[in-house]
XYZ file of C-alpha atoms in Angstrom:
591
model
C 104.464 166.678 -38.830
C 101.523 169.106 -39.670
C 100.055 168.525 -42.940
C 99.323 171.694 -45.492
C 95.399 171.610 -44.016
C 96.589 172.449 -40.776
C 98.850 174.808 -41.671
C 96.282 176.643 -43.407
C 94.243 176.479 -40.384
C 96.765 178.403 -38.408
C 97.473 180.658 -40.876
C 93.408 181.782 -40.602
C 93.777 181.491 -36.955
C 96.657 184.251 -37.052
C 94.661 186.260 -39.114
C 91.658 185.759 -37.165
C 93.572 187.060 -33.941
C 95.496 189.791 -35.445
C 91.836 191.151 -36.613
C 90.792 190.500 -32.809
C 93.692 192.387 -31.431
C 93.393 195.200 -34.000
C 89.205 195.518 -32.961
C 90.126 195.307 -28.949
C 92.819 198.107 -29.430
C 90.541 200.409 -31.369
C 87.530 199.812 -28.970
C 88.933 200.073 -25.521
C 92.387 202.389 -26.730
C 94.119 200.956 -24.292
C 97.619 199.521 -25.105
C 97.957 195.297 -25.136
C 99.855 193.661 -22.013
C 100.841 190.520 -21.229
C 97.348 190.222 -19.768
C 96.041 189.721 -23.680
C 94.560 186.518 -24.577
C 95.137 187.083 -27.972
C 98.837 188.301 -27.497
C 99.481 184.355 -26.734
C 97.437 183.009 -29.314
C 99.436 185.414 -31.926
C 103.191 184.276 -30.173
C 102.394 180.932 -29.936
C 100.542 180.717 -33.721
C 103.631 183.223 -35.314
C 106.357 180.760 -33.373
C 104.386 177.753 -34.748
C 105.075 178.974 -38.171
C 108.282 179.751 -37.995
C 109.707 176.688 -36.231
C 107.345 174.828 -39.184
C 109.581 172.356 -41.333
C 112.717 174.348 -40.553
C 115.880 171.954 -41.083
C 117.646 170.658 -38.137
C 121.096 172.128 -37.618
C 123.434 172.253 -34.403
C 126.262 174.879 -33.717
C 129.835 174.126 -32.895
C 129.286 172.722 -29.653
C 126.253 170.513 -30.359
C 123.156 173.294 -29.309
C 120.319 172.814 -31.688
C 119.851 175.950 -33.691
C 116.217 177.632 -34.404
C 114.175 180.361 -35.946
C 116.353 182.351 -33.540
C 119.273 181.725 -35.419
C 117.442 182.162 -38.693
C 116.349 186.123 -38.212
C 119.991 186.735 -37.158
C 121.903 185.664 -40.239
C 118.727 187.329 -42.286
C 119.187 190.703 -40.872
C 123.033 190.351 -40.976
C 122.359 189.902 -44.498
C 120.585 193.171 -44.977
C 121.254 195.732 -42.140
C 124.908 195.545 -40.405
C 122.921 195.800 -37.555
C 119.690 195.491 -35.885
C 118.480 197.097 -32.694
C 116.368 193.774 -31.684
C 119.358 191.683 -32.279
C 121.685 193.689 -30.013
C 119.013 194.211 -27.029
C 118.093 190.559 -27.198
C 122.071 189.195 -27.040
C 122.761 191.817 -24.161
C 120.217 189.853 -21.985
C 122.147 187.222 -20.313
C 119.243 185.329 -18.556
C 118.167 183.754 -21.300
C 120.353 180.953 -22.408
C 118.453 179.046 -25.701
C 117.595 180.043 -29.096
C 113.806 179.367 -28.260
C 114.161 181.838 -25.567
C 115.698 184.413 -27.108
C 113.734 184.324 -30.075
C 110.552 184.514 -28.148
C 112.377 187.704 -26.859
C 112.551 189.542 -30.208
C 109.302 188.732 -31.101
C 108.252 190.941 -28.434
C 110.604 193.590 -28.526
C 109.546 193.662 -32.530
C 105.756 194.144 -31.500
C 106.503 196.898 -28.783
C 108.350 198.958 -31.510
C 106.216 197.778 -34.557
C 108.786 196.628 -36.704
C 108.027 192.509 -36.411
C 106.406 192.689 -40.370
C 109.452 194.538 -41.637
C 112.012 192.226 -39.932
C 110.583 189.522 -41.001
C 110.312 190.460 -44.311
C 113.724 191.465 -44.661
C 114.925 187.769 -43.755
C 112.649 186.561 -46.177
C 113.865 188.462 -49.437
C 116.657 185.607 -49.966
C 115.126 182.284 -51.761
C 118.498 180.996 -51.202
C 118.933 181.751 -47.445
C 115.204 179.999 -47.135
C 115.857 176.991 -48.798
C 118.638 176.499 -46.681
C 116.984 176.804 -43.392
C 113.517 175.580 -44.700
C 112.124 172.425 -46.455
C 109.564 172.765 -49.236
C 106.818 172.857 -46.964
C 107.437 175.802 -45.141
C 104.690 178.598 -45.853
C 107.360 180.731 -45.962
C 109.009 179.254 -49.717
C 105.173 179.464 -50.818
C 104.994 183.255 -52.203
C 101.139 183.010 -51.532
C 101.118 181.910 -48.028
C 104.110 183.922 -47.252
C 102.121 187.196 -48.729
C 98.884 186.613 -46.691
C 101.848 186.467 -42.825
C 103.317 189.440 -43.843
C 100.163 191.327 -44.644
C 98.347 190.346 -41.044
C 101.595 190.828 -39.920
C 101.560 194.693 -41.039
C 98.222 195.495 -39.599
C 100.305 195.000 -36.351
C 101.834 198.279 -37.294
C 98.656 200.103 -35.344
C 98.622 198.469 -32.356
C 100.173 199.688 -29.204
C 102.137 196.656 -26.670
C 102.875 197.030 -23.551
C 105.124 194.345 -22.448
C 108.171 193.086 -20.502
C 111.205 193.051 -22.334
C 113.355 191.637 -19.793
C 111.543 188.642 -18.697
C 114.194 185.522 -17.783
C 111.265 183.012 -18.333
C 110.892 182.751 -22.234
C 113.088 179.979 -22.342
C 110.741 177.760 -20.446
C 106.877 179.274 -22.362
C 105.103 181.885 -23.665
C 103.870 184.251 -20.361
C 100.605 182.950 -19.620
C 97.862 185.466 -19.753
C 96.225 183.934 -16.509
C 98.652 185.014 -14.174
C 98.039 188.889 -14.910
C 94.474 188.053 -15.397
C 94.564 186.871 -11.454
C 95.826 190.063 -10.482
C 93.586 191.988 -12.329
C 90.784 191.159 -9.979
C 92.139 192.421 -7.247
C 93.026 195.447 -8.777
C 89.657 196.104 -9.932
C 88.258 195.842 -6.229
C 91.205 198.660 -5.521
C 90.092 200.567 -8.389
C 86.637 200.791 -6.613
C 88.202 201.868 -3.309
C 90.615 204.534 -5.350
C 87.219 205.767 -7.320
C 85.734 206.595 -3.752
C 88.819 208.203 -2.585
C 88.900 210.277 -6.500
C 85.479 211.361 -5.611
C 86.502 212.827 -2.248
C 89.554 214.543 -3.418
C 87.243 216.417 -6.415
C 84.741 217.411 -3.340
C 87.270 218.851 -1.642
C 88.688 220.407 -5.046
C 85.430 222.069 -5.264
C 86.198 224.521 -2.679
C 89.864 225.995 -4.758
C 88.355 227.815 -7.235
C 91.433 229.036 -8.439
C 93.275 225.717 -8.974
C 89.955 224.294 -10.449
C 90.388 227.266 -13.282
C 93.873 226.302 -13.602
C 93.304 222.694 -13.894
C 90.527 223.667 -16.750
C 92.685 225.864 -18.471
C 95.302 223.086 -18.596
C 93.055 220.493 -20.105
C 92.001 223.295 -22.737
C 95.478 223.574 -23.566
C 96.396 219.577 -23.957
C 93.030 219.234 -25.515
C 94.309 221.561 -28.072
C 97.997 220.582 -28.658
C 96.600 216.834 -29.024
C 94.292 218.315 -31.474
C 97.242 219.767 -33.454
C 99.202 217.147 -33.422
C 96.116 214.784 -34.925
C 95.611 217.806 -37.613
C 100.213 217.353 -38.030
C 99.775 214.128 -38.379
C 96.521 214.336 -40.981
C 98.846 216.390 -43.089
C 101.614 214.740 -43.227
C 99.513 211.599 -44.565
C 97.954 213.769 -47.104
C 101.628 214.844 -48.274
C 102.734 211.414 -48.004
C 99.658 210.565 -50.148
C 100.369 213.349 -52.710
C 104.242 212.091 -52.907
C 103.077 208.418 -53.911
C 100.333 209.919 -56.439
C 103.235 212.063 -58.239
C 105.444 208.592 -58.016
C 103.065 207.031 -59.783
C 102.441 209.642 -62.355
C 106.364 209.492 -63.225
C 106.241 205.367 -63.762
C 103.432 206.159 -66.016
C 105.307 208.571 -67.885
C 108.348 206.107 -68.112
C 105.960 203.399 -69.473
C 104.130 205.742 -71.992
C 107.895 207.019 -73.309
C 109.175 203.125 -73.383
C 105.989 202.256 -75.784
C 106.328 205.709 -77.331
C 109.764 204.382 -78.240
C 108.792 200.785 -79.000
C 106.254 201.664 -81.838
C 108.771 204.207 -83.150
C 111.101 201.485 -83.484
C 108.438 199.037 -85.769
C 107.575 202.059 -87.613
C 110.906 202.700 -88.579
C 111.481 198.591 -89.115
C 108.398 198.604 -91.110
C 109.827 201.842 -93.396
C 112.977 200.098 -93.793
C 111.426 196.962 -94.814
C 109.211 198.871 -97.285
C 112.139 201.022 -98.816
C 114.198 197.325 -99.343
C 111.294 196.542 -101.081
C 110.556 199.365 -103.036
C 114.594 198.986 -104.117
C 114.199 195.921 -104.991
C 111.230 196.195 -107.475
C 113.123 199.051 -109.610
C 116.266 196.726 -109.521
C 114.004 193.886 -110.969
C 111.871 196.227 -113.456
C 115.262 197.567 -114.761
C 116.287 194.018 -115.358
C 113.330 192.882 -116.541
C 112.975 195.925 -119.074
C 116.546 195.016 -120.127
C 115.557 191.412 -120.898
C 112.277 192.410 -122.371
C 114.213 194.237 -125.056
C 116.398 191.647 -125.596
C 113.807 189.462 -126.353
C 112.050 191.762 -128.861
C 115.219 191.604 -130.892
C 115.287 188.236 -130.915
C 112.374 188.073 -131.714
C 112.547 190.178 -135.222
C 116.309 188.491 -136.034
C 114.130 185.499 -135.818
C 111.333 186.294 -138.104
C 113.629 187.859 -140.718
C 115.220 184.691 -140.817
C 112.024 183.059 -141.117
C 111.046 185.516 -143.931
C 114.421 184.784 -145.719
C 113.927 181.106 -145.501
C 110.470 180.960 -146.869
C 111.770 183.302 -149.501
C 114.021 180.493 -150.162
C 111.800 177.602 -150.449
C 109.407 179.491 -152.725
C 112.407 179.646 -154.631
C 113.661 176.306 -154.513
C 110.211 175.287 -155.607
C 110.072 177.686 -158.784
C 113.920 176.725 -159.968
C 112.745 173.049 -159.663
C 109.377 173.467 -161.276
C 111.368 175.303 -164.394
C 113.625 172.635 -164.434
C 111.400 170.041 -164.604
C 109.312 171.711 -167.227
C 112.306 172.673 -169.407
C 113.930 169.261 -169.701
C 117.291 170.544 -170.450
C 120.494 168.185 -168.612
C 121.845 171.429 -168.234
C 119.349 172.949 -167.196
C 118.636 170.864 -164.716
C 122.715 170.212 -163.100
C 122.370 173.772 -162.899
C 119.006 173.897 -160.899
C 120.574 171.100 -158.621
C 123.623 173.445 -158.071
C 121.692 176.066 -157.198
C 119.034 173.707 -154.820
C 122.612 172.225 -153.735
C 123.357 176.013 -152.653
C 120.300 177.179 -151.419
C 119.718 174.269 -149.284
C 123.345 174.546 -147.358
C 122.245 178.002 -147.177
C 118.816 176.906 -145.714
C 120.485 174.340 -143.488
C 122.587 177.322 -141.990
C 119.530 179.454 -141.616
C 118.106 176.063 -139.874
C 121.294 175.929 -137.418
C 120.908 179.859 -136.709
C 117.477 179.138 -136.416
C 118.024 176.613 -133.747
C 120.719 178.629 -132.116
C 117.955 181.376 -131.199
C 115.678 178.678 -130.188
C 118.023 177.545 -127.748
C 118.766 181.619 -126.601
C 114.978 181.410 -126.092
C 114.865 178.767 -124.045
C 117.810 179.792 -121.887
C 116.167 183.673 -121.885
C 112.839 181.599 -120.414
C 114.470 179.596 -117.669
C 116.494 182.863 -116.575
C 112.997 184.185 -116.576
C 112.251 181.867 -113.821
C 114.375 183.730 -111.395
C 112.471 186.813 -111.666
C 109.947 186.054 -108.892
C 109.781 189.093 -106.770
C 108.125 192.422 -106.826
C 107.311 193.325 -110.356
C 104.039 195.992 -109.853
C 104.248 198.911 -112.212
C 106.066 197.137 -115.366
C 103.237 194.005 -115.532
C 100.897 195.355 -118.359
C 103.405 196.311 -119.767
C 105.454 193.080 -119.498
C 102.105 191.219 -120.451
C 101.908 193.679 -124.038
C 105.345 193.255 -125.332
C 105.445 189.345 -124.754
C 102.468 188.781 -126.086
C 103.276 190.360 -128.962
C 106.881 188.916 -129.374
C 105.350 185.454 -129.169
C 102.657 186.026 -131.510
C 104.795 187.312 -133.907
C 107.176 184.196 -133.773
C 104.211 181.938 -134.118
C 103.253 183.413 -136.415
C 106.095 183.481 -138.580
C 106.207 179.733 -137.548
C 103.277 178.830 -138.767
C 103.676 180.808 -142.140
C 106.836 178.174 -143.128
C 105.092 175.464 -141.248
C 102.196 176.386 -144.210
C 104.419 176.705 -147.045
C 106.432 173.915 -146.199
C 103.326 171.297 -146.907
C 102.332 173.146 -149.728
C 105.581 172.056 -151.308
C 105.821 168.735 -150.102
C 102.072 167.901 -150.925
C 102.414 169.866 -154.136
C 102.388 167.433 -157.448
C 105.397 166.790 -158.900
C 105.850 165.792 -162.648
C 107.783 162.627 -163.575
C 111.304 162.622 -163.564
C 113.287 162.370 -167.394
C 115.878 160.311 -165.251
C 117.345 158.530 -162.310
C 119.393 161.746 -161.525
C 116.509 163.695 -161.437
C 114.284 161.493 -159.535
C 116.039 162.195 -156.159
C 115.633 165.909 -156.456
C 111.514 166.046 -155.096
C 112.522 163.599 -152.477
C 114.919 166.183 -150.977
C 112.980 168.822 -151.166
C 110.242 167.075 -149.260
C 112.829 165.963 -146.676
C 113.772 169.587 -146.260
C 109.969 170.433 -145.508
C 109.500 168.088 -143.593
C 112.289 168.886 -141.539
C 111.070 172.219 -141.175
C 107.691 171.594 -140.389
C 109.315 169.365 -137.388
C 111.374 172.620 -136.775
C 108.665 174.924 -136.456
C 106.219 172.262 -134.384
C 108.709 172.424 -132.169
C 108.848 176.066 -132.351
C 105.073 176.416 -131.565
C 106.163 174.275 -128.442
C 108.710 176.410 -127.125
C 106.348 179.540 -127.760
C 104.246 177.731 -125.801
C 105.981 176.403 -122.690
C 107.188 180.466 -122.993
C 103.367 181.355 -122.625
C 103.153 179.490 -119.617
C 105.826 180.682 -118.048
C 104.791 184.227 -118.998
C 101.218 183.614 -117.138
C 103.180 182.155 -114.136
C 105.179 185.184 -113.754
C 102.240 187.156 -113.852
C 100.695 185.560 -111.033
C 103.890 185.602 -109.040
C 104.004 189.341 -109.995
C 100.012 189.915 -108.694
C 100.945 187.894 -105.512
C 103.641 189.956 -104.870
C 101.980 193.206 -105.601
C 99.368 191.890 -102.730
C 102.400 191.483 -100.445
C 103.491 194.813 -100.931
C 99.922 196.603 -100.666
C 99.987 194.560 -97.437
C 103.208 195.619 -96.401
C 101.927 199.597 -97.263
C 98.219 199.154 -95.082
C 100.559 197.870 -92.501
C 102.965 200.644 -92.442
C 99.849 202.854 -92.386
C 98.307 201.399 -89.411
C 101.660 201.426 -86.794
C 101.786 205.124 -88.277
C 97.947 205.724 -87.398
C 98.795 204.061 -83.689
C 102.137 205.785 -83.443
C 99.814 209.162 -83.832
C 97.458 207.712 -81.310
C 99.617 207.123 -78.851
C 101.416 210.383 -79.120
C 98.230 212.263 -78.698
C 97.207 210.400 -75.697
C 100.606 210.916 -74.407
C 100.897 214.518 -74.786
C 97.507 214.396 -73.513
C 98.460 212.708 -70.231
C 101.517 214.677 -69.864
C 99.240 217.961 -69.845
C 96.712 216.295 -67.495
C 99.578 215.072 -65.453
C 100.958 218.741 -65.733
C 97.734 220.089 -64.212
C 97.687 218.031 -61.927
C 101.287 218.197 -60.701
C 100.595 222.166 -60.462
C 97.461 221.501 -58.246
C 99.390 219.146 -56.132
C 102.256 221.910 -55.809
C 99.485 224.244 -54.658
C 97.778 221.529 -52.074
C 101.422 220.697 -51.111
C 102.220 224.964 -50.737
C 98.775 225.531 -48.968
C 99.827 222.159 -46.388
C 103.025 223.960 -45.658
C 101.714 227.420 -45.043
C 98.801 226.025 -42.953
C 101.528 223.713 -41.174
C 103.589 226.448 -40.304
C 100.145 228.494 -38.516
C 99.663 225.320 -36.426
C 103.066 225.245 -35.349
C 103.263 229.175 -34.752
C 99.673 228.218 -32.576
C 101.086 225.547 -30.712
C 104.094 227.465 -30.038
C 102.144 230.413 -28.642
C 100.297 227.800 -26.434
C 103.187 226.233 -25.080
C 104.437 229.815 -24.016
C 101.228 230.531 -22.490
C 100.883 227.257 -20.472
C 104.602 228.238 -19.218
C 103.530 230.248 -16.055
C 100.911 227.299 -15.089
C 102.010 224.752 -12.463
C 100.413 221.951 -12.327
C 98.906 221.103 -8.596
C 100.798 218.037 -7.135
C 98.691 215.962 -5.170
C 99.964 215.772 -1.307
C 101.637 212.462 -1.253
C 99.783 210.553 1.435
C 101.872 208.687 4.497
C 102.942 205.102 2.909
C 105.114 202.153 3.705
C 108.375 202.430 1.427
C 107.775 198.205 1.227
C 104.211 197.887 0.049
C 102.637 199.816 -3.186
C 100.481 203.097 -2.073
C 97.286 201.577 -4.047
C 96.987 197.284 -3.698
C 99.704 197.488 -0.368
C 101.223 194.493 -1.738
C 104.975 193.898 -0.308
C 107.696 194.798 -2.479
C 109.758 191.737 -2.641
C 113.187 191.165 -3.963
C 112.376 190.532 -8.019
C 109.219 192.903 -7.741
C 109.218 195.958 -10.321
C 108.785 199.287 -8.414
C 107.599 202.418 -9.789
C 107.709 206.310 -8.743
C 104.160 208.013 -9.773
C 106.147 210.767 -12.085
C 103.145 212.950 -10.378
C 102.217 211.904 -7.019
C 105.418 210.118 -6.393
C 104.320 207.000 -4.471
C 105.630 204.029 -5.383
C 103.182 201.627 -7.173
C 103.850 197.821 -8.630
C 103.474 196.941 -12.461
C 100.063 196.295 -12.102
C 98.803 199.658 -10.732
C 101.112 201.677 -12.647
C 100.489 202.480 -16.598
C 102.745 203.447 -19.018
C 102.501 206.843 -20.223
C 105.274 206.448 -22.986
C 108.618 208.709 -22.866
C 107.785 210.558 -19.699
C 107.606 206.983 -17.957
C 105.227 205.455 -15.646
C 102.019 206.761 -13.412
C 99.566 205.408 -11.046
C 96.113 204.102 -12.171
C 94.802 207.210 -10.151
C 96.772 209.676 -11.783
C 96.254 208.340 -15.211
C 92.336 208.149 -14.579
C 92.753 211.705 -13.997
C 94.235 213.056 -16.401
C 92.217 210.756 -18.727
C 88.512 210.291 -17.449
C 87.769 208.795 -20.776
C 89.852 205.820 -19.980
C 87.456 205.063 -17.007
C-alpha cells in the first residue's frame, strides 16, 4: 500500500498535469483527444486516487465493487438522477466496475462536470467512511480541497473523446496509438495544403464568390465577436450579483452584532438598576437602624446619668450618717442605701439588657455588606457620635465609681455599721467592671463600624465600575450604529450604481442582440459555395484512403460531403463533424 509521501506525490503530479493541460489548451486552442499525453497521466493519476484505500466489498453475486460503485450511490444520494450514470449503464460492452467507471470519467470531462460530481459524492462524511479507510485523501478536508480545486480548472478545457469505447475494461486508451496515426496524417495534411493552394488559385478567377466568401467571414467574424462581448456581460452581471450577495451577508452580520451589543447594554442596565434598588433598600434599612441606635443610645446615657445621680447620693446619705452617729439615723440611711441599691441593681440589669440590644444591633450590622454609597458620611457622623456619647457616659460612672470606693471612710461606731462601706465599694466595683466592659463593646462596635465602611467604599468601587462599564458598551453601541448606518448608505450607493451598470448592461445587451439579429437577416440571401465533391471510393476516406473496415467510425464532411475517418475529421460541436480541409478553411488560424 502507498504511504502518505506518495500520495502526496500524486496529488502534485495531478496538479502538475491539470496546469499542463490547461497551458496546451490555451496555446494551441485546439480541443484534447485521446491523442493527449497528459489526458492519461490525469485518468490514470485521478483513478489512482480514487481506488486509494477504498474498502473491499463484493455485490450479491460475488463481483468486487469499486469507485464505480461509489459515485453511483453518491449521486443517488443527491440528484435522483444523473446524466453520466444513465449513459454509462446504457452501454452494454462494458461489463466491470473498473470499466465503467473509467467511462464516466470521460463522459464527466467532455461535459465539464467531473469537479461537481465528484464533489457531490463527497459532501457525506458518513457515506466516505464507509467506502474509505482513514487514509484516503478524500476523509482529509485538506487534501480533498487541493482535488477538487485542480479538478475545477478542468471546467475550461475542451475534450474531445470517445464515449463509446468497449476497451476501458481492459486500460486507459493509450495515447500512442493515435499518436501513430498522426504521422501519417500530417504527411496528408501536406498533400491537402498543396491541393488548398490550387483550389484558392483557381478561386482567384470568381470574383464574385471571393466577395461573397469575404462578406461571410465579416459576418462570423462579427457574430463571434458578439457573442465574446454576450458572454463578457453576462460575467460582469454575474460578478455584480455575487458583489450585492455579499453586501446583504454583511448587512445580516452588522444587524446580528447590532443586536448582540443591544442585548449587553440592556443586561448591563438591568444589572445596574438591581443595583441601584438594592442600595436604597439597604440605606432605608440602614437609616432605620441608625435611628434606632441613637435612641438607644440616649435611654442609655439617661440611665447612666440617673445612676451616677444615685451613687453621689448613696455616698452623701452615708457620709451624714456616719458623721451624725445616730442608730436611727443610721437604720434609716441603710434603708434608704438598701433601696437605692435594688434600685441601682435594676438600673444595672436594664443597663445590661441594652448592652446586650447593642450587641445583637452590631452583629445584625454584619449583614449589611452591600452597596451603601450616598448614606456613608453620614453613617460614619451619627455612629461616631452615638459611641462617643456612650463612652463617654461610661467613663463618667467608671470615674465616680473609684472616687467612692477610694474615698476615706471614717470608722465605724459598730459591727452593724462596719459592713455598710464594704457594700458600697462592692457596688463600684461592680460598676466599674460594668462599664470596662462597656468601653469593650463600644469598641468591638468601632471596629465593626470601620469594617462596614470599607465594605461600603469597596462596593461603591464596584458600582462606579459597573457605571464606566455601562458607559463604554453604550459608547460602542453608538459606534457601531454609526458605522452601520454608514455602510448601509455606502452600500445604498453602491447598490444604485450597480442598478445603473446592471440597466446600462441590459440596454447595451439588447443593441447587440438587435445587431446580430439584423446580421443574421442580412447573411440570409448568402449561400455558401459547396466545394464540388471530388470522385471517391465509398470504402476508403477521401483524404488518408484508408479502407473503411467493419468497426471503423465514418463521417459525412457536413460541407463537402465525403466521407472521412476519425482521424481526418474534427469536431465542430452541435453541427457535427468536418474534414481537416474544410475546417482549415474556415479557420486558417488553426493552421
Amino acid at each position: 500500500m502507498a504511504g502518505d509521501g506518495e500520495l502526496n506525490r500524486i496529488i502534485k503530479d495531478l496538479q502538475k498535469t491539470v496546469a499542463e493541460l490547461n497551458h496546451s489548451y490555451r496555446e494551441q486552442n485546439l480541443p484534447v483527444t485521446d491523442g493527449s499525453r497528459e489526458l492519461h497521466s490525469l485518468c490514470a493519476q485521478l483513478e489512482f486516487l480514487l481506488q486509494f484505500d477504498l474498502k473491499e466489498k463484493r455485490t450479491f453475486f460475488g463481483q468486487r465493487k469499486d469507485y464505480w460503485d461509489f459515485l453511483c450511490q453518491g449521486l443517488a444520494q443527491r440528484r435522483q438522477e444523473h446524466e453520466g450514470v444513465r449513459f454509462v449503464t446504457s452501454l452494454d460492452k462494458l461489463k466491470t466496475p473498473v470499466g465503467r467507471g473509467r467511462a464516466f470519467l470521460r463522459y464527466c470531462l467532455v461535459h465539464r462536470q467531473l469537479a461537481e460530481s465528484l464533489q457531490l459524492c463527497l459532501l457525506d462524511p458518513e457515506s466516505l467512511r464507509e467506502w474509505y479507510y482513514a487514509r484516503s485523501p478524500f476523509l482529509s478536508p485538506q487534501r480533498r480541497a487541493e482535488i477538487l480545486g485542480s479538478l475545477y480548472e478542468l471546467d475550461g478545457v475542451t475534450f474531445h473523446l470517445a464515449l463509446r469505447r468497449a476497451d476501458l475494461d481492459i486500460a486507459w486508451p493509450m495515447f500512442s496509438e493515435t499518436l501513430a496515426g498522426g504521422v501519417k496524417v500530417e504527411e496528408e495534411n501536406v498533400e491537402v495544403k498543396k491541393a488548398v493552394e490550387e483550389d484558392e488559385e483557381e478561386m482567384e478567377e470568381d470574383e464574385d464568390e471571393e466577395e461573397d466568401k469575404d462578406v461571410e467571414v465579416d459576418v462570423e467574424e462579427d457574430v463571434e465577436l458578439e457573442k465574446d462581448m454576450e458572454e463578457a456581460d453576462e460575467e460582469e452581471l454575474e460578478e455584480d450579483e455575487k458583489e450585492l450577495e455579499d453586501s446583504g451577508r454583511t448587512e445580516v452580520s452588522l444587524r446580528a452584532l447590532v443586536s448582540r451589543l443591544q442585548a449587553e447594554l440592556g443586561q448591563q442596565e438591568a444589572v445596574s438598576r438591581a443595583l441601584a434598588s438594592r442600595l436604597a433598600r439597604e440605606q432605608r434599612r440602614h437609616r432605620r437602624r441608625e435611628e434606632a441606635s441613637a435612641r438607644r443610645a440616649q435611654l442609655r446615657a439617661q440611665e447612666a446619668e440617673a445612676l451616677r445621680e444615685t451613687n453621689t447620693f448613696l455616698g452623701q446619705a452615708l457620709a451624714a450618717a456616719v458623721a451624725a452617729g445616730g442608730l436611727g439615723a443610721l437604720a434609716q440611711a441603710q434603708e434608704e442605701a438598701q433601696r437605692w441599691r435594688e434600685a441601682a441593681e435594676e438600673q444595672g440589669a436594664r443597663l445590661a439588657g441594652a448592652l446586650a440590644e447593642v450587641a445583637a444591633l452590631a452583629s445584625r450590622l454584619q449583614d449589611c455588606q452591600t452597596a451603601l454609597a450616598a448614606a456613608a458620611g453620614q453613617t460614619d457622623t451619627v455612629e461616631d457620635n452615638g459611641v462617643s456619647d456612650e463612652v463617654a457616659a461610661v467613663e463618667e460612672v467608671l470615674r465616680r465609681a473609684l472616687e467612692l470606693a477610694c474615698s476615706p471612710q471614717e470608722t465605724p461606731l459598730d459591727p452593724q455599721v462596719e459592713g455598710e462601706p464594704n457594700t458600697a465599694t462592692s457596688m463600684a466595683m461592680h460598676l466599674a467592671t460594668l462599664a470596662t466592659a462597656a468601653q469593650e463593646e463600644a469598641r468591638q462596635s468601632r471596629q465593626q463600624l470601620q469594617a462596614q465602611q470599607q465594605e461600603v467604599v469597596r462596593l461603591q468601587e464596584q458600582l462606579s465600575r459597573a457605571r464606566q462599564d455601562g458607559e463604554r458598551w453604550a459608547s460602542a453601541l453608538q459606534r457601531a450604529q454609526r458605522e452601520a448606518l454608514e455602510r448601509e448608505a455606502t452600500r445604498g450607493a453602491e447598490q444604485a450604481r450597480q442598478q445603473e451598470l446592471i440597466r446600462d448592461m441590459k440596454g447595451r445587451l439588447l443593441e447587440l442582440l438587435r445587431e446580430k439579429d439584423a446580421l443574421w437577416q442580412k447573411t440570409e440571401g448568402i449561400d455558401t459555395p459547396m466545394p464540388s465533391p471530388a470522385p471517391r471510393d465509398v470504402g476508403l476516406c477521401t483524404r488518408c484512403h484508408k479502407d473503411f473496415r467493419l468497426l471503423s467510425r465514418r463521417y459525412n464532411c457536413r460541407l463537402c460531403q465525403g466521407k472521412v475517418c476519425h482521424a481526418c475529421s474534427v469536431d465542430v460541436g452541435k453541427q457535427g463533424r468536418c474534414c481537416l480541409l474544410c475546417y482549415q478553411q474556415r479557420h486558417p488560424q488553426a493552421t
